[in-house]
Amino acid sequence: MAKAKKALVIVESPSKAKTIQKYLGRDYIVKASVGHIKDLPKSKLGVDTENGFKPDYQVIPAKAKIIEELKKFAKSVPELYLATDPDREGEAIAYHIHEELKAKGKIVHRVLFNSITKAAILEAMSKPEKLNMDKFHAQQARRILDRLVGYKISPILWDKVRRGLSAGRVQSVALRLVVDRETEIKAFKSEEYWSLEGIFSKDGIDFSAKHFKTNGKDPEVTNKAAMDQLLISLKGAEWKISSIEQKERTRKAQPPFITSRLQQEGSRKLGFSAKKTMALAQRLYEGMDLGEMGTNGLITYMRTDSVRIEPVAMDACRDYIKERYGKEYLSAEPNIYKTKKSAQDAHEAIRPTSMEYTPERVQPFLEKDEFRLYQLIWNRFISCQMTQAIYDQTAVDIITKDKAGNAQNFRATGSVMKFPGFTKVYTEGQDAADRQKAEKAGQTLSDDEAVGADTDRVLTLPKIKIGDVVAAKEFTPAQHFTQPPPRYTDASLIRDLEEKGIGRPSTYATILSNIQDRDYVEKRESRYYPSELGIVVTELLVLSFPVYLNSEFTADMETQLDDIEDGKADWKKTLGKFWKPFEKNLEAAKIQMKDVKRTEIPTDVKCERCTHTMLIKFGKMGSFLACSNYPECKNTQDFRKDDNGKIEIVPKELTDKICEKCQSGMVVKRGKFGSFLACSDYPNCKYTQPITIGVHCPTCATGEIAQKQSKYRRLFYSCNKWPECNFACWDKPVAKPCPDCKSPILTEKVTKKMGFFHKCPNKECGYIEIIDPSGGQPVAEPSEGSSGSGSEEKSEVA
């Protein structure tokens, strides 16, 4: 007779369930809910605003089978452990599971796993808690807030702009940051300025110094004429050393990662999107197969804004530093970092779960990007308990009176590392804005910034003392222009979201994905550009909902949600304060918001077909020109505006392809899911087809393979004869037959273990041809319709 099980343990992730099952053994049943099991309905608001904001939670259809399975296992055990993630979302999932299982007569526990290691799991199981209703109410209030904003504003946008648009309480504010930055860039007027570097000499030793002050103020040399005048005034001047300052400077280590910092550094140092960083971190947290070491979670919970470190982990880290790097690299006392007041301190900082899992030891078991992220987390954690970096910083001022009687000051600076301290392991990355600041501010940076900017800029000086005369050998002027603020990257946008209190670290990756997936922004070379649609929507929302579309309001709402979680505020009252004024604002917006969809702006551009004037209209893909003689003339044209606002017709990109319906030429067009071919006689003929990659379809033989994007921007390949032919695959086909099974194509793949190789798509065959074991791929121009974000997402899935 089979031994009865002690309890059912329910987690969110199947991979986590598998890991935990190994730790708990056969006495327990460990199953996964695979995320949320209940949500508000998609077809209606699902919130009763007249009766205490009662939510109409419904079982997610795709989860019905999972719930039935959980119910079946729950019947056979006396105890139930709800072990979903230790955050608000996890608490809501736990509550809904408890609600669905109707665990009457059973002992129900809530357990929180901060890390997925055997010791952490067993300890948490030995100290179970109760469901945290305050945390659940905070999550429920957030969900209802988001539903009220999204489902009430979005229909107005459908009516005024186009169907299918969405607005979000946090998403729209994040989009506004990107749009406002673009407005700053467009409005920016570049100003000319000049810098001057001099080469000075004494006793045959040359050293350089930069023009630093004029009459004690920052020099203002704004054009070549002014620079020429300055150079004339410096001819024949006598130069003296006015000050010599040599100081020892130090830099402190940064605290271990919180979610936002991990996402920022993942972007700066590894080039990962926030979404990719979180997906990789999730895998490292849930458990990795480490061979003889077993399956273990490698990092603590990755959604946290606390920099707290458990004492045992602190001691282990310090022991490791002493043994690996020597006691001179270990800080005299533990470095304790303060968590900011607004942070939730329920979880530790992100750190390795054990000092046993060194990067070198686990590397063979991790994919390339998993390892890179783990190494980043490891290095940041180790460095936080190391000594300060020590630099010798030197600044020498050289002065003269020019011919006009002005006091001119040049300064030579340098910084030489005396002891690397924590920088031996880790240094934090910089955003473009920080670098611009350093370049512009030069020697007026703060001590810590100046040390960072001048690190290892060695200054070789002759023997000098104050009052010594030095010779000016030559001067080199340089022209510069002030630069506009840089467009956002993942790192800089997350930094601003965090600083302004918009959203929470656990939501940043979703926010950034949403504004891209909804075509409000696009990423080019890792920077965010607002689309015309994003700009139009933002302008409308800011005009109609000024109170709700600003960072101060959004940050205040986050604080109120925190108060609900802390038991300081009632969730229904909080929603009531928001809803009443918001409801009035909605009614006004329905009437007052500009009707972009029906707006027609006259231009002086003549229709190429009937000579009537063209009108600017707004459609699914943004603004376009349409003939005012519609419907008699259906001519449309793409356009752009130059810097002066003048309309320029965008020439059609002709191809050698012929339309299969009307025999007109085909042109390249760009749409929501990349580039495609369209009939040049549009709108009379609306035939389109995808751009192919030059490989014949292996299924129908008459079609060609085309690269496409799914609605989630993942690249895939399918026959251009779809739906007549349904061939599709994720891996890129190659026009090369399989030598074993004679399949007409092979596919390209890259893995850490095998590098870059060709593989037969026939699962029964298994033919593989190694092209490059190192993983290098032939360099080629990107296919038509491919995009940076699509390629990146493919690598995330791979």
PDB file of N, CA and C in Angstrom, residues 519 522 621 668-677 689-691 707-710 713 715 783-787 789:
ATOM      1  N   ASP A 519       3.550  49.590 -29.974  1.00  0.00           N
ATOM      2  CA  ASP A 519       3.999  50.480 -31.055  1.00  0.00           C
ATOM      3  C   ASP A 519       4.006  51.951 -30.664  1.00  0.00           C
ATOM      4  N   GLU A 522       9.834  52.715 -30.468  1.00  0.00           N
ATOM      5  CA  GLU A 522      10.647  51.684 -31.104  1.00  0.00           C
ATOM      6  C   GLU A 522      12.084  51.846 -30.639  1.00  0.00           C
ATOM      7  N   MET A 621      -1.033  53.241 -39.247  1.00  0.00           N
ATOM      8  CA  MET A 621       0.425  53.320 -39.197  1.00  0.00           C
ATOM      9  C   MET A 621       0.905  54.750 -39.029  1.00  0.00           C
ATOM     10  N   VAL A 668       8.377  48.114 -51.464  1.00  0.00           N
ATOM     11  CA  VAL A 668       8.634  47.762 -50.060  1.00  0.00           C
ATOM     12  C   VAL A 668       7.899  48.735 -49.151  1.00  0.00           C
ATOM     13  N   LYS A 669       7.151  48.194 -48.207  1.00  0.00           N
ATOM     14  CA  LYS A 669       6.491  49.020 -47.204  1.00  0.00           C
ATOM     15  C   LYS A 669       6.855  48.483 -45.826  1.00  0.00           C
ATOM     16  N   ARG A 670       6.692  49.336 -44.842  1.00  0.00           N
ATOM     17  CA  ARG A 670       7.019  48.940 -43.480  1.00  0.00           C
ATOM     18  C   ARG A 670       5.787  49.056 -42.601  1.00  0.00           C
ATOM     19  N   GLY A 671       5.494  48.003 -41.879  1.00  0.00           N
ATOM     20  CA  GLY A 671       4.303  47.978 -41.044  1.00  0.00           C
ATOM     21  C   GLY A 671       4.620  47.557 -39.625  1.00  0.00           C
ATOM     22  N   LYS A 672       3.597  47.186 -38.896  1.00  0.00           N
ATOM     23  CA  LYS A 672       3.710  46.861 -37.474  1.00  0.00           C
ATOM     24  C   LYS A 672       4.671  45.717 -37.215  1.00  0.00           C
ATOM     25  N   PHE A 673       4.702  44.726 -38.144  1.00  0.00           N
ATOM     26  CA  PHE A 673       5.538  43.559 -37.922  1.00  0.00           C
ATOM     27  C   PHE A 673       6.717  43.503 -38.881  1.00  0.00           C
ATOM     28  N   GLY A 674       7.236  44.684 -39.274  1.00  0.00           N
ATOM     29  CA  GLY A 674       8.407  44.733 -40.126  1.00  0.00           C
ATOM     30  C   GLY A 674       8.068  45.080 -41.569  1.00  0.00           C
ATOM     31  N   SER A 675       9.041  44.880 -42.450  1.00  0.00           N
ATOM     32  CA  SER A 675       8.862  45.224 -43.867  1.00  0.00           C
ATOM     33  C   SER A 675       8.096  44.140 -44.617  1.00  0.00           C
ATOM     34  N   PHE A 676       7.404  44.555 -45.689  1.00  0.00           N
ATOM     35  CA  PHE A 676       6.675  43.618 -46.535  1.00  0.00           C
ATOM     36  C   PHE A 676       6.547  44.222 -47.925  1.00  0.00           C
ATOM     37  N   LEU A 677       6.109  43.420 -48.879  1.00  0.00           N
ATOM     38  CA  LEU A 677       5.896  43.894 -50.242  1.00  0.00           C
ATOM     39  C   LEU A 677       4.417  44.221 -50.433  1.00  0.00           C
ATOM     40  N   GLN A 689       2.561  40.735 -49.880  1.00  0.00           N
ATOM     41  CA  GLN A 689       3.235  39.460 -49.611  1.00  0.00           C
ATOM     42  C   GLN A 689       4.500  39.732 -48.815  1.00  0.00           C
ATOM     43  N   PRO A 690       4.922  38.765 -47.991  1.00  0.00           N
ATOM     44  CA  PRO A 690       6.138  38.965 -47.191  1.00  0.00           C
ATOM     45  C   PRO A 690       7.392  38.941 -48.045  1.00  0.00           C
ATOM     46  N   ILE A 691       8.452  39.489 -47.507  1.00  0.00           N
ATOM     47  CA  ILE A 691       9.748  39.482 -48.201  1.00  0.00           C
ATOM     48  C   ILE A 691      10.443  38.158 -47.918  1.00  0.00           C
ATOM     49  N   GLN A 707      10.813  35.640 -43.764  1.00  0.00           N
ATOM     50  CA  GLN A 707      11.024  35.929 -42.333  1.00  0.00           C
ATOM     51  C   GLN A 707       9.890  36.821 -41.855  1.00  0.00           C
ATOM     52  N   LYS A 708       9.276  36.468 -40.733  1.00  0.00           N
ATOM     53  CA  LYS A 708       8.165  37.237 -40.192  1.00  0.00           C
ATOM     54  C   LYS A 708       8.370  37.462 -38.702  1.00  0.00           C
ATOM     55  N   GLN A 709       7.492  38.291 -38.138  1.00  0.00           N
ATOM     56  CA  GLN A 709       7.499  38.520 -36.694  1.00  0.00           C
ATOM     57  C   GLN A 709       6.137  38.172 -36.130  1.00  0.00           C
ATOM     58  N   SER A 710       6.142  37.502 -34.974  1.00  0.00           N
ATOM     59  CA  SER A 710       4.894  37.238 -34.277  1.00  0.00           C
ATOM     60  C   SER A 710       4.443  38.521 -33.594  1.00  0.00           C
ATOM     61  N   ARG A 713       6.817  39.942 -31.372  1.00  0.00           N
ATOM     62  CA  ARG A 713       8.060  40.353 -32.028  1.00  0.00           C
ATOM     63  C   ARG A 713       9.120  39.245 -32.073  1.00  0.00           C
ATOM     64  N   LEU A 715      10.949  36.378 -34.080  1.00  0.00           N
ATOM     65  CA  LEU A 715      11.133  36.035 -35.484  1.00  0.00           C
ATOM     66  C   LEU A 715      10.763  34.575 -35.736  1.00  0.00           C
ATOM     67  N   SER A 783      18.170  40.569 -42.752  1.00  0.00           N
ATOM     68  CA  SER A 783      17.122  40.338 -43.742  1.00  0.00           C
ATOM     69  C   SER A 783      16.103  41.453 -43.707  1.00  0.00           C
ATOM     70  N   GLU A 784      15.399  41.669 -44.808  1.00  0.00           N
ATOM     71  CA  GLU A 784      14.329  42.653 -44.844  1.00  0.00           C
ATOM     72  C   GLU A 784      13.301  42.296 -43.780  1.00  0.00           C
ATOM     73  N   GLY A 785      12.903  43.294 -43.012  1.00  0.00           N
ATOM     74  CA  GLY A 785      11.861  43.057 -42.025  1.00  0.00           C
ATOM     75  C   GLY A 785      12.397  42.664 -40.672  1.00  0.00           C
ATOM     76  N   SER A 786      13.725  42.389 -40.575  1.00  0.00           N
ATOM     77  CA  SER A 786      14.259  42.062 -39.266  1.00  0.00           C
ATOM     78  C   SER A 786      14.453  43.330 -38.470  1.00  0.00           C
ATOM     79  N   SER A 787      14.513  43.198 -37.168  1.00  0.00           N
ATOM     80  CA  SER A 787      14.710  44.371 -36.314  1.00  0.00           C
ATOM     81  C   SER A 787      15.542  43.982 -35.133  1.00  0.00           C
ATOM     82  N   SER A 789      15.016  44.534 -31.970  1.00  0.00           N
ATOM     83  CA  SER A 789      14.245  43.958 -30.885  1.00  0.00           C
ATOM     84  C   SER A 789      13.832  42.535 -31.207  1.00  0.00           C
TER      85      SER A 789
END
